[in-house]
């Protein structure tokens, strides 16, 4: 009988329960896999041969498991060896940049606290109807509904306050209908700093203007490096769970929709083609502070669970 693979964690042996799920008597559980073996296969071997066979199968399965884990990584960026802005772009890191005002800039600078190079963004305040951006983006992945997206980034906000800064956007560029009188709005969710200094998730581009998910943790730190870990269930359900840690401390833990809802967009005459995320943006993705702002970006990692 061939081996069958399941998905339970641990590393021990159990007896198959009444052969209800498989034609077997014994289940060998190793790492994230089960190997089912029939009574004939087990009884026909010495105990030592059984374990040798099990270890051989386990090695094959665990090799496959590691390959799957690698495939879940969306992108990883380390600015330490970048000598100029041109060095930070590649298909596996950042694929483009946005500087929407002439005063806005992006540079590679050496950070004394980190001891290596980082990327520095500066942005003037909004000008008329133009959103002020100084940011980099990564495009070319898919985070479908039901997946969990994990974004990790090191950020240093310069100055005494971070309020009014948008730090990261997760959006869909390919979801908008091809034939639409309304230009592509790249629906998505955006990480920002509230006027009280706490983090929040703006859902205006999900058609939920005025219903941001608001953090109740401490104020976002400034003039120091902050390690953000944003873990989000990608779902239009009101039960989707989002957690944001800063330097290991919870800043936002809440439930609420994090993905486009077909009903909301159809109500506004827009029939989206897809419901997923395929685009992320980091840096100063919008400066709504009313003044000139700057921040530095260190390591960035994105993965799917």
XYZ file of C-alpha atoms in Angstrom:
305
model
C 0.000 0.000 0.000
C 1.449 3.428 -0.873
C 2.015 6.010 1.840
C -0.505 8.813 2.199
C 0.299 12.278 3.456
C -1.774 14.327 5.903
C -1.149 17.536 7.840
C -0.845 17.025 11.627
C 2.082 18.420 13.617
C 4.143 16.477 16.222
C 6.470 13.486 16.099
C 5.011 10.345 17.635
C 3.123 7.181 16.738
C -0.590 6.559 17.088
C -3.042 3.860 16.078
C -5.396 4.606 13.195
C -8.912 4.964 14.573
C -11.041 2.050 13.215
C -9.703 2.592 9.660
C -12.364 5.242 9.104
C -10.123 7.686 7.260
C -7.700 5.299 5.603
C -7.030 1.621 5.020
C -4.400 1.415 7.720
C -3.596 0.279 11.232
C -0.744 2.585 12.133
C -0.077 6.273 11.582
C 3.423 7.652 11.798
C 3.387 11.402 12.447
C 6.565 13.315 11.682
C 6.902 17.098 11.472
C 3.832 18.283 9.523
C 3.041 14.943 7.887
C 1.384 11.572 8.504
C 2.567 8.338 6.947
C -0.127 5.663 7.004
C 0.967 2.031 7.024
C -1.149 -1.084 6.847
C -0.903 -3.932 9.342
C 0.713 -6.167 6.739
C 3.449 -3.633 6.059
C 4.178 -3.271 9.763
C 3.888 -6.902 10.834
C 5.938 -8.128 7.924
C 8.988 -6.131 9.022
C 11.220 -6.225 12.027
C 10.889 -3.243 14.343
C 14.276 -1.892 13.214
C 13.312 -2.146 9.540
C 10.041 -0.370 10.296
C 11.885 2.555 11.855
C 14.427 2.715 9.011
C 11.628 2.797 6.471
C 9.834 5.464 8.501
C 12.919 7.682 8.756
C 13.521 7.388 5.010
C 9.962 8.491 4.219
C 10.213 11.257 6.825
C 13.342 12.637 5.175
C 11.546 12.854 1.843
C 8.503 14.505 3.375
C 10.461 17.036 5.384
C 12.419 18.031 2.287
C 9.102 18.745 0.592
C 7.891 20.620 3.653
C 10.874 22.973 3.543
C 10.287 23.656 -0.127
C 6.687 24.621 0.642
C 7.821 26.970 3.397
C 10.240 28.695 1.017
C 7.474 29.112 -1.561
C 5.394 31.058 0.963
C 7.924 33.878 1.143
C 6.682 36.799 -0.939
C 9.713 39.074 -0.681
C 12.646 40.010 1.526
C 14.667 43.225 1.498
C 17.860 44.113 3.349
C 19.268 47.588 2.567
C 22.622 47.036 4.290
C 24.644 46.623 1.087
C 22.748 49.127 -1.065
C 25.041 51.935 -2.212
C 22.421 53.975 -4.031
C 18.675 54.026 -4.627
C 19.109 52.093 -7.865
C 20.483 49.135 -5.865
C 17.226 48.563 -3.980
C 15.168 47.569 -7.024
C 14.827 44.032 -8.363
C 11.968 41.593 -9.131
C 12.448 39.982 -5.692
C 12.643 43.221 -3.664
C 11.095 46.521 -4.757
C 9.821 46.875 -8.294
C 9.139 50.614 -8.459
C 8.950 53.893 -6.541
C 6.584 56.835 -6.153
C 7.566 60.485 -5.703
C 4.426 62.526 -6.298
C 5.755 66.009 -5.462
C 8.948 67.684 -6.677
C 10.097 68.297 -3.084
C 9.841 64.629 -2.139
C 13.003 62.545 -2.123
C 14.448 59.101 -1.510
C 18.069 58.356 -0.589
C 20.285 55.592 0.738
C 21.988 56.775 3.933
C 24.103 55.208 6.644
C 22.251 54.821 9.922
C 24.444 55.097 13.027
C 22.179 52.964 15.206
C 21.922 50.158 12.646
C 25.563 50.419 11.616
C 24.709 49.999 7.938
C 22.787 51.624 5.096
C 19.026 52.171 5.130
C 16.575 53.937 2.835
C 15.438 57.445 3.834
C 12.191 58.946 2.550
C 11.172 62.602 2.853
C 7.851 64.118 1.841
C 6.266 67.552 1.846
C 2.639 67.865 2.969
C -0.256 67.258 0.569
C -0.496 69.858 -2.179
C -4.042 70.593 -3.293
C -5.573 67.380 -4.543
C -2.228 65.570 -4.875
C -1.414 62.957 -2.253
C 2.182 63.381 -1.107
C 4.099 60.120 -1.513
C 7.717 59.088 -1.151
C 7.630 55.319 -1.260
C 8.710 52.018 -2.788
C 6.483 49.167 -3.871
C 6.504 45.469 -4.576
C 4.141 43.935 -7.098
C 3.793 40.462 -8.582
C 2.401 38.204 -5.836
C -1.064 36.962 -4.878
C -2.632 36.991 -1.406
C -6.104 35.467 -1.977
C -9.092 35.562 0.339
C -8.604 33.056 3.134
C -4.837 33.484 3.302
C -2.923 35.201 6.106
C -0.484 37.909 5.099
C 2.437 38.752 7.384
C 4.347 42.002 6.844
C 7.447 42.786 8.900
C 9.370 46.046 8.565
C 11.834 48.177 10.483
C 10.879 51.879 10.537
C 12.457 54.985 12.076
C 10.127 58.016 12.071
C 12.128 61.227 12.467
C 10.720 63.984 14.687
C 8.572 64.130 17.782
C 5.342 62.846 16.235
C 4.256 60.299 13.627
C 0.610 61.369 13.406
C -0.745 61.775 9.903
C 1.795 59.425 8.332
C 0.745 56.422 6.261
C 3.457 53.778 6.560
C 2.308 50.827 4.436
C -0.437 50.030 1.925
C -1.695 46.595 0.868
C -3.742 46.861 -2.315
C -4.928 45.193 -5.504
C -3.885 46.676 -8.842
C -5.470 43.946 -10.977
C -8.936 43.782 -9.374
C -10.494 46.810 -11.049
C -12.806 46.186 -14.042
C -11.059 46.625 -17.379
C -13.880 48.735 -18.761
C -14.861 51.325 -16.200
C -15.658 55.029 -16.370
C -13.939 55.319 -12.985
C -10.141 55.078 -12.940
C -8.468 52.229 -11.060
C -8.534 53.098 -7.356
C -6.397 50.115 -6.281
C -8.696 49.012 -3.442
C -6.950 48.006 -0.256
C -6.098 48.689 3.367
C -3.541 51.189 4.714
C -1.506 51.359 7.912
C -1.428 54.877 9.374
C -0.784 56.813 12.580
C -3.837 58.423 14.156
C -3.899 61.947 15.572
C -3.508 60.424 19.044
C -0.267 58.747 17.929
C -1.689 55.215 17.850
C -1.742 52.954 14.837
C -4.821 52.385 12.728
C -5.906 50.656 9.529
C -7.686 52.900 7.062
C -10.400 51.059 5.096
C -11.586 53.935 2.932
C -10.262 52.220 -0.207
C -12.369 49.184 0.707
C -15.460 51.363 0.444
C -15.654 51.612 4.238
C -14.785 55.255 4.721
C -15.094 56.312 8.336
C -14.768 52.765 9.695
C -11.040 52.420 10.287
C -9.746 49.677 12.535
C -8.175 51.596 15.405
C -5.401 50.467 17.693
C -5.722 50.962 21.445
C -2.100 50.305 22.324
C 0.665 52.803 23.090
C 1.632 55.645 20.765
C 3.865 54.698 17.853
C 7.499 55.411 18.828
C 9.497 58.132 17.064
C 13.216 58.956 16.857
C 14.003 55.291 17.380
C 13.816 52.104 15.353
C 10.496 50.300 15.541
C 10.026 46.709 14.377
C 6.489 46.322 13.026
C 4.879 42.905 12.589
C 1.497 43.140 10.864
C -0.351 39.810 10.640
C -3.679 39.971 8.830
C -6.286 37.444 7.756
C -7.231 38.396 4.196
C -11.029 38.263 4.263
C -14.177 40.284 3.639
C -15.654 38.747 6.799
C -16.208 40.943 9.830
C -14.484 38.198 11.837
C -11.126 38.534 10.060
C -8.421 38.914 12.712
C -5.607 41.456 12.529
C -2.711 41.901 14.936
C 0.044 44.495 14.812
C 3.020 44.284 17.157
C 5.641 47.009 17.528
C 8.886 45.870 19.130
C 6.932 42.841 20.343
C 4.236 44.933 22.062
C 0.607 44.692 20.823
C -0.507 47.987 19.257
C -3.594 46.761 17.403
C -5.591 43.559 17.916
C -9.016 43.518 16.339
C -11.535 41.819 14.068
C -13.027 43.323 10.937
C -13.065 42.969 7.156
C -9.681 43.450 5.514
C -10.606 42.717 1.882
C -13.001 44.117 -0.697
C -16.664 43.188 -0.371
C -18.415 42.604 -3.697
C -21.717 43.980 -2.418
C -20.190 47.304 -1.359
C -18.488 47.885 -4.703
C -21.501 46.813 -6.789
C -23.587 49.298 -4.831
C -21.287 51.955 -6.269
C -21.481 50.591 -9.811
C -18.116 48.788 -9.761
C -17.847 45.085 -10.534
C -14.436 43.985 -9.376
C -12.734 41.217 -11.377
C -10.842 39.648 -8.480
C -10.772 39.676 -4.693
C -7.173 39.455 -3.484
C -4.043 41.522 -2.857
C -1.110 41.790 -5.280
C 0.664 45.019 -4.333
C 2.391 46.477 -1.269
C 3.857 49.930 -0.706
C 6.244 51.141 2.028
C 7.764 54.429 3.125
C 5.663 57.582 3.306
C 2.711 56.250 1.327
C 0.829 59.449 2.230
C 1.772 62.492 4.274
C -1.340 63.914 5.894
C 0.541 65.540 8.794
C 0.484 69.085 7.435
C 4.289 69.415 7.593
C 7.498 68.065 6.094
C 8.169 64.537 7.283
C 10.922 61.925 6.987
C 11.394 58.296 7.899
C 13.945 55.546 7.390
C 13.229 52.007 6.260
C 15.332 48.998 7.197
C 14.609 45.308 6.666
C 11.315 44.290 5.070
C 9.846 40.778 4.887
C 6.511 39.631 3.474
C 5.166 36.096 3.724
C 1.944 34.140 3.338
C 0.579 31.613 5.811
